[in-house]
Short mmCIF file of C-alpha atoms in Angstrom, two decimals:
data_model
loop_
_atom_site.label_atom_id
_atom_site.label_comp_id
_atom_site.label_asym_id
_atom_site.label_seq_id
_atom_site.Cartn_x
_atom_site.Cartn_y
_atom_site.Cartn_z
CA MET A 1 12.54 -21.95 -0.82
CA GLU A 2 9.97 -22.81 1.85
CA TYR A 3 6.42 -22.02 2.88
CA ASP A 4 4.43 -22.66 6.01
CA LYS A 5 0.94 -21.91 7.29
CA THR A 6 -0.32 -21.46 10.84
CA SER A 7 -3.30 -20.05 12.73
CA PHE A 8 -3.30 -16.35 13.63
CA GLY A 9 -6.51 -16.15 15.64
CA THR A 10 -10.17 -15.42 15.08
CA THR A 11 -11.85 -12.18 14.00
CA LYS A 12 -14.56 -10.48 16.02
CA GLN A 13 -17.06 -12.13 13.66
CA GLY A 14 -15.62 -15.57 14.44
CA GLU A 15 -13.71 -16.15 11.20
CA ASN A 16 -10.42 -18.03 11.39
CA VAL A 17 -7.35 -16.15 10.16
CA GLU A 18 -4.19 -17.86 8.91
CA GLN A 19 -0.61 -16.64 8.69
CA VAL A 20 1.49 -17.75 5.73
CA ILE A 21 5.30 -17.64 5.93
CA LEU A 22 7.45 -17.60 2.79
CA THR A 23 11.23 -18.06 3.19
CA ASN A 24 13.93 -17.82 0.54
CA ASP A 25 17.39 -19.36 0.47
CA HIS A 26 18.91 -16.31 2.23
CA ASN A 27 16.53 -16.73 5.18
CA VAL A 28 14.56 -13.63 4.16
CA LYS A 29 11.01 -14.15 5.41
CA VAL A 30 7.68 -12.74 4.31
CA LYS A 31 4.57 -13.16 6.45
CA ILE A 32 1.06 -12.72 5.04
CA LEU A 33 -2.29 -12.81 6.80
CA THR A 34 -5.50 -14.01 5.19
CA TYR A 35 -7.23 -11.13 7.00
CA GLY A 36 -7.17 -8.26 4.50
CA ALA A 37 -4.67 -10.22 2.35
CA LEU A 38 -2.19 -8.11 4.29
CA TRP A 39 1.59 -8.15 4.22
CA GLN A 40 2.54 -8.52 7.87
CA SER A 41 6.33 -8.56 7.70
CA PHE A 42 9.37 -8.37 5.44
CA GLU A 43 12.18 -9.76 7.59
CA VAL A 44 15.79 -9.49 6.41
CA PRO A 45 19.10 -10.35 8.13
CA THR A 46 21.05 -7.53 9.74
CA ASP A 47 24.83 -7.13 9.83
CA ASN A 48 24.70 -8.78 13.26
CA ASN A 49 22.96 -11.86 11.81
CA GLU A 50 19.73 -10.94 13.55
CA MET A 51 16.41 -10.34 11.77
CA THR A 52 14.66 -7.00 11.30
CA ASN A 53 11.21 -6.23 9.91
CA LEU A 54 11.13 -3.49 7.26
CA LEU A 55 7.36 -3.09 7.56
CA VAL A 56 5.33 -1.66 10.41
CA SER A 57 3.25 -4.46 11.86
CA TYR A 58 1.09 -5.52 14.78
CA ASP A 59 1.54 -8.68 16.81
CA ASN A 60 -2.15 -9.46 17.23
CA LEU A 61 -5.26 -9.58 15.06
CA ARG A 62 -7.32 -7.14 17.16
CA ASP A 63 -4.97 -4.26 16.38
CA TYR A 64 -5.39 -4.92 12.66
CA GLU A 65 -9.17 -4.92 13.13
CA ASP A 66 -9.29 -1.81 15.34
CA SER A 67 -6.74 0.44 13.66
CA GLY A 68 -8.08 2.76 10.99
CA PHE A 69 -4.80 2.93 9.06
CA TYR A 70 -5.32 -0.02 6.65
CA LEU A 71 -1.96 -1.25 7.89
CA CYS A 72 -0.28 -3.14 5.00
CA LYS A 73 -3.68 -4.38 3.78
CA THR A 74 -4.90 -5.01 0.26
CA VAL A 75 -7.39 -2.19 -0.38
CA GLY A 76 -10.05 -1.70 -3.06
CA ARG A 77 -12.01 -2.30 -5.23
CA VAL A 78 -10.88 1.31 -5.70
CA ALA A 79 -7.97 2.61 -3.64
CA GLY A 80 -8.02 6.24 -2.60
CA ARG A 81 -11.10 8.43 -2.79
CA ILE A 82 -14.07 8.55 -5.15
CA GLY A 83 -15.39 12.09 -5.02
CA HIS A 84 -18.94 12.45 -3.65
CA ALA A 85 -19.24 8.64 -3.70
CA THR A 86 -20.63 8.94 -7.22
CA TYR A 87 -19.38 7.78 -10.61
CA SER A 88 -20.65 7.21 -14.15
CA ILE A 89 -20.18 4.26 -16.50
CA ASP A 90 -21.58 4.36 -20.04
CA GLY A 91 -23.57 7.49 -19.20
CA ASN A 92 -25.29 5.98 -16.18
CA GLU A 93 -24.67 7.38 -12.71
CA TYR A 94 -24.01 5.11 -9.75
CA HIS A 95 -23.44 5.65 -6.04
CA SER A 96 -20.84 3.90 -3.92
CA ASP A 97 -20.95 3.80 -0.12
CA ASP A 98 -19.45 6.89 1.50
CA ASN A 99 -17.22 6.41 4.51
CA GLU A 100 -15.24 9.67 4.71
CA ASN A 101 -16.72 13.17 4.43
CA GLY A 102 -19.26 12.08 1.83
CA ASN A 103 -16.64 10.34 -0.30
CA THR A 104 -15.75 6.68 -0.80
CA LEU A 105 -12.34 5.81 0.66
CA HIS A 106 -10.44 2.57 -0.14
CA GLY A 107 -13.48 0.70 -1.43
CA GLY A 108 -15.91 1.94 1.21
CA PRO A 109 -16.92 0.35 4.53
CA LYS A 110 -17.22 -3.10 2.94
CA GLY A 111 -13.99 -3.04 0.94
CA LEU A 112 -11.35 -5.72 0.51
CA SER A 113 -9.28 -4.75 3.54
CA ASP A 114 -11.50 -6.25 6.25
CA ARG A 115 -12.38 -9.51 4.55
CA VAL A 116 -10.92 -12.91 5.35
CA TRP A 117 -9.42 -14.38 2.19
CA LYS A 118 -8.79 -18.05 1.45
CA VAL A 119 -5.46 -19.63 0.62
CA SER A 120 -6.02 -21.15 -2.81
CA GLU A 121 -2.53 -22.09 -4.02
CA PHE A 122 1.14 -22.46 -3.10
CA ASN A 123 3.98 -22.59 -5.62
CA GLN A 124 7.61 -23.55 -5.01
CA ARG A 125 10.22 -23.06 -7.71
CA CYS A 126 14.01 -23.09 -7.75
CA ASN A 127 14.31 -19.36 -7.06
CA SER A 128 10.89 -18.28 -5.78
CA VAL A 129 8.01 -19.26 -3.55
CA SER A 130 4.49 -17.85 -3.66
CA VAL A 131 1.03 -18.02 -2.16
CA THR A 132 -2.27 -17.02 -3.74
CA LEU A 133 -5.22 -15.74 -1.71
CA THR A 134 -8.76 -15.53 -3.13
CA VAL A 135 -11.93 -13.69 -2.18
CA GLU A 136 -15.41 -13.43 -3.71
CA VAL A 137 -16.98 -9.95 -3.58
CA ASN A 138 -20.71 -9.61 -4.19
CA SER A 139 -22.20 -6.31 -5.35
CA SER A 140 -24.88 -6.70 -2.67
CA GLU A 141 -22.10 -6.38 -0.06
CA ASP A 142 -19.93 -3.49 -1.22
CA HIS A 143 -22.50 -1.84 -3.57
CA PHE A 144 -20.20 -1.59 -6.59
CA LEU A 145 -21.37 -2.97 -9.90
CA GLY A 146 -20.74 -6.65 -10.52
CA ASP A 147 -19.80 -9.71 -8.54
CA MET A 148 -16.03 -10.20 -8.55
CA GLN A 149 -13.43 -12.84 -7.95
CA ILE A 150 -10.17 -11.29 -6.79
CA ASP A 151 -6.87 -13.14 -6.41
CA VAL A 152 -3.74 -11.80 -4.70
CA THR A 153 -0.41 -13.57 -5.12
CA TYR A 154 2.64 -12.79 -2.98
CA THR A 155 5.95 -14.01 -4.41
CA LEU A 156 9.33 -13.97 -2.66
CA ASP A 157 12.40 -14.69 -4.78
CA ASN A 158 16.08 -15.29 -4.18
CA ASN A 159 16.90 -11.72 -5.21
CA ASP A 160 15.13 -10.64 -2.01
CA ALA A 161 12.26 -9.09 -3.96
CA VAL A 162 8.59 -9.36 -3.04
CA THR A 163 5.94 -9.05 -5.75
CA TRP A 164 2.27 -8.40 -4.96
CA LYS A 165 0.03 -9.32 -7.90
CA ILE A 166 -3.73 -8.78 -7.92
CA THR A 167 -6.19 -10.03 -10.54
CA GLY A 168 -9.84 -9.05 -10.73
CA LEU A 169 -12.67 -10.57 -12.78
CA SER A 170 -16.23 -9.16 -12.73
CA ASP A 171 -19.49 -10.32 -14.30
CA GLN A 172 -20.44 -6.67 -14.98
CA LYS A 173 -18.52 -3.58 -16.04
CA THR A 174 -17.20 -2.02 -12.84
CA LEU A 175 -14.34 -0.02 -11.28
CA PHE A 176 -11.01 -1.58 -10.28
CA ASN A 177 -7.97 0.29 -8.95
CA PRO A 178 -6.63 -1.62 -5.93
CA THR A 179 -3.34 -1.25 -4.08
CA LEU A 180 -1.27 -2.63 -1.24
CA HIS A 181 -1.26 -0.13 1.63
CA THR A 182 2.31 -0.76 2.78
CA TYR A 183 3.87 1.08 5.74
CA PHE A 184 7.66 1.16 5.90
CA ASN A 185 10.15 1.80 8.67
CA LEU A 186 13.63 0.74 7.61
CA THR A 187 15.35 2.33 10.61
CA ASP A 188 16.38 0.73 13.88
CA GLN A 189 14.27 3.33 15.68
CA LYS A 190 10.56 3.41 16.44
CA THR A 191 10.23 6.63 14.46
CA LEU A 192 11.19 7.68 10.93
CA SER A 193 13.99 9.98 12.10
CA SER A 194 16.59 8.84 9.55
CA GLN A 195 14.37 7.48 6.78
CA GLU A 196 14.61 8.99 3.30
CA LEU A 197 12.42 8.94 0.21
CA TRP A 198 13.11 9.32 -3.51
CA ILE A 199 10.21 9.64 -5.98
CA ASN A 200 10.56 9.24 -9.74
CA GLY A 201 8.58 12.34 -10.64
CA ASN A 202 8.29 16.04 -9.86
CA HIS A 203 4.53 16.66 -9.82
CA ARG A 204 1.77 16.08 -7.30
CA LEU A 205 -1.98 16.49 -7.43
CA GLU A 206 -3.65 19.59 -6.09
CA LEU A 207 -6.26 18.44 -3.54
CA ASP A 208 -9.26 20.21 -2.06
CA SER A 209 -10.10 20.28 1.65
CA SER A 210 -11.61 16.78 1.42
CA LYS A 211 -8.49 15.38 -0.27
CA ILE A 212 -10.28 15.14 -3.63
CA PRO A 213 -8.14 16.08 -6.67
CA THR A 214 -9.01 19.33 -8.41
CA GLY A 215 -7.55 17.92 -11.64
CA LYS A 216 -4.50 20.17 -11.52
CA LEU A 217 -0.89 18.99 -11.29
CA LEU A 218 1.53 21.04 -9.20
CA GLU A 219 5.31 21.11 -9.63
CA THR A 220 7.24 19.91 -6.59
CA ASP A 221 10.63 21.39 -7.45
CA ASN A 222 12.13 23.38 -4.56
CA THR A 223 9.17 22.69 -2.27
CA PRO A 224 8.80 20.40 0.78
CA TYR A 225 7.13 17.94 -1.61
CA ASP A 226 10.32 17.64 -3.66
CA PHE A 227 11.65 14.07 -3.48
CA TYR A 228 13.14 13.94 -6.98
CA GLU A 229 16.40 13.75 -5.09
CA SER A 230 16.34 11.60 -1.96
CA HIS A 231 15.40 13.62 1.11
CA ASN A 232 14.88 12.94 4.78
CA ILE A 233 11.13 12.63 5.33
CA ILE A 234 11.07 14.30 8.74
CA ASP A 235 13.24 17.21 7.57
CA ASN A 236 10.89 17.86 4.66
CA LEU A 237 7.86 17.65 6.96
CA HIS A 238 9.33 20.27 9.30
CA HIS A 239 9.94 22.49 6.27
CA LEU A 240 6.33 21.95 5.17
CA ASP A 241 5.05 22.81 8.65
CA SER A 242 7.15 25.96 8.82
CA ILE A 243 5.71 27.44 5.62
CA SER A 244 2.15 26.11 5.60
CA GLY A 245 1.26 24.64 9.00
CA ILE A 246 0.73 21.19 7.40
CA GLU A 247 2.24 18.45 9.57
CA GLU A 248 1.71 15.30 7.51
CA TYR A 249 1.90 13.90 4.03
CA ASP A 250 -1.35 12.60 2.57
CA ASP A 251 -0.62 13.32 -1.07
CA ALA A 252 -0.72 11.82 -4.55
CA PHE A 253 2.43 12.07 -6.66
CA TYR A 254 2.50 11.60 -10.43
CA VAL A 255 5.27 9.09 -11.11
CA ASN A 256 7.22 7.66 -14.03
CA GLY A 257 7.74 3.95 -13.71
CA ASN A 258 8.03 0.71 -15.61
CA ASN A 259 9.51 -2.75 -15.19
CA ASP A 260 13.06 -1.39 -15.35
CA ASP A 261 12.77 1.94 -13.50
CA PRO A 262 11.33 2.19 -9.98
CA ILE A 263 8.69 4.75 -9.10
CA ALA A 264 10.26 5.31 -5.67
CA THR A 265 12.96 4.25 -3.25
CA VAL A 266 12.61 4.32 0.52
CA SER A 267 15.92 4.10 2.35
CA ASP A 268 17.74 4.57 5.63
CA PRO A 269 21.38 5.73 5.41
CA MET A 270 21.95 4.86 9.06
CA THR A 271 21.31 1.15 8.49
CA ASN A 272 22.23 1.03 4.78
CA ARG A 273 18.82 -0.46 3.88
CA ALA A 274 16.70 0.39 0.85
CA ILE A 275 13.63 -0.83 -1.02
CA ASP A 276 12.95 0.05 -4.66
CA ILE A 277 9.26 0.07 -5.62
CA TYR A 278 8.19 -0.82 -9.16
CA SER A 279 4.76 -0.21 -10.71
CA ASN A 280 3.37 0.39 -14.20
CA ARG A 281 0.66 2.70 -12.87
CA ASN A 282 1.08 6.46 -12.64
CA ALA A 283 0.57 7.37 -8.98
CA LEU A 284 2.21 6.97 -5.60
CA ILE A 285 0.25 7.99 -2.53
CA VAL A 286 2.49 9.11 0.34
CA PHE A 287 1.05 9.15 3.85
CA THR A 288 2.75 9.63 7.24
CA ALA A 289 1.25 8.50 10.52
CA ASP A 290 1.93 7.16 14.00
CA VAL A 291 0.46 3.74 13.35
CA ILE A 292 1.95 2.18 16.49
CA ASN A 293 0.48 4.50 19.13
CA TYR A 294 -2.87 4.87 17.35
CA GLN A 295 -4.86 4.48 20.58
CA ASP A 296 -3.16 7.53 22.09
CA ASP A 297 -5.59 10.48 22.07
CA SER A 298 -2.83 13.10 22.04
CA LYS A 299 -2.01 14.85 18.78
CA THR A 300 0.79 13.17 16.86
CA LYS A 301 3.87 15.30 16.35
CA ILE A 302 6.03 15.11 13.25
CA ASP A 303 8.93 13.54 15.13
CA ASP A 304 6.63 10.79 16.45
CA TYR A 305 5.64 9.32 13.07
CA THR A 306 6.29 5.57 13.03
CA GLY A 307 5.19 4.59 9.53
CA LEU A 308 5.47 5.82 5.95
CA ALA A 309 2.70 4.52 3.69
CA LEU A 310 3.53 4.19 -0.02
CA GLU A 311 0.61 3.12 -2.22
CA ALA A 312 1.09 2.51 -5.95
CA GLN A 313 -2.08 2.89 -8.04
CA TRP A 314 -3.72 4.93 -10.80
CA LEU A 315 -4.15 8.57 -9.80
CA PRO A 316 -7.01 8.88 -7.29
CA ASP A 317 -10.52 9.80 -8.42
CA ALA A 318 -9.50 8.79 -11.93
CA ILE A 319 -13.12 8.12 -12.88
CA HIS A 320 -13.75 11.89 -12.70
CA ASN A 321 -10.54 13.08 -14.37
CA ASP A 322 -9.52 12.42 -17.97
CA GLY A 323 -5.93 11.30 -18.29
CA PHE A 324 -5.62 10.02 -14.71
CA GLY A 325 -5.93 6.38 -15.74
CA ASP A 326 -8.52 3.92 -16.97
CA ILE A 327 -10.02 2.18 -13.93
CA VAL A 328 -13.12 0.80 -15.68
CA LEU A 329 -12.97 -2.99 -15.82
CA PRO A 330 -15.06 -4.57 -18.61
CA ALA A 331 -17.26 -7.54 -17.81
CA ASP A 332 -15.64 -10.97 -18.05
CA VAL A 333 -12.16 -9.52 -18.65
CA LYS A 334 -9.33 -10.20 -16.22
CA GLN A 335 -7.23 -7.23 -15.08
CA THR A 336 -3.92 -7.77 -13.30
CA TYR A 337 -1.72 -5.23 -11.53
CA GLU A 338 1.67 -5.78 -9.89
CA ILE A 339 3.80 -3.93 -7.37
CA LYS A 340 7.36 -5.12 -6.82
CA TYR A 341 9.45 -4.34 -3.73
CA GLN A 342 13.18 -4.94 -4.24
CA TYR A 343 15.26 -4.95 -1.05
CA HIS A 344 18.96 -4.09 -1.29
CA LYS A 345 21.76 -2.39 0.57
CA LEU A 346 21.82 1.32 -0.09
CA HIS A 347 25.58 1.20 -0.62
CA GLU A 348 27.49 -2.01 -1.20
#
């Protein structure tokens, strides 16, 4: 088990960004950037003894700064959307910064994803290696209640699993529902042509025109949103387009997961690669996009999608919907969430 740290450039504001490399005994490598506490790569050996990256990534810092896709970044304090950028705690109404159609998206314009974190700790053990990144978030900056310390730990083990763990501590009662905005492409192609998805659940949220939940759950059985059996993503998208004119996924699925049962599996039968995703929270956000050619002004077609985002969290806009999940963090109480990504061959 090894770790290394090197420079990855300087942000537009002049802050130095570091790249951390974790390597296990099978030569699986994980690269993390202190910018956005983002997961830059998940490199595994191929059958030809070469290395392939299972994540969509950029080679330079400017693309991470300029792209609007939150590419593999840690997002929060609250992932997803807060309707009307307004919420109540203990009967008092508060306003968060709006940054999308009058709503707060992924923590607002001053969220976690564009901050430069600090490397605070490395740990090497017999079968795992990890790095912890830390950031201080002041309420005067992001306009949520409370000043927070937030720690993110990435751990790579000898089972070829990566665990993202985030811990938040606030000096006031506040909201906390972060996630890791991972984008996967397990194929050997630029696009998602052969990639499949299985989701451990058969309901999704009904969303209004601003992508805010109405509070209603919809069954996915026998619809283009049905991934309760593994389906090709592009095939399902073409089906969705044919019946509704919708050409992307940007949807919240209600999932059943725990430490023993994954909430989802993304796979590619052509390359025999798969990643199981584990989370104890009840939602998986599924989003498709062309995150590589983002500077192209032409409209993205379904067959051109290069990344599948899978974001584990509590159901979005939970603060406005009973039963969606408790995202209120009491003062001076630590809250920790984990997402585990287990790589394996689809068929041995």
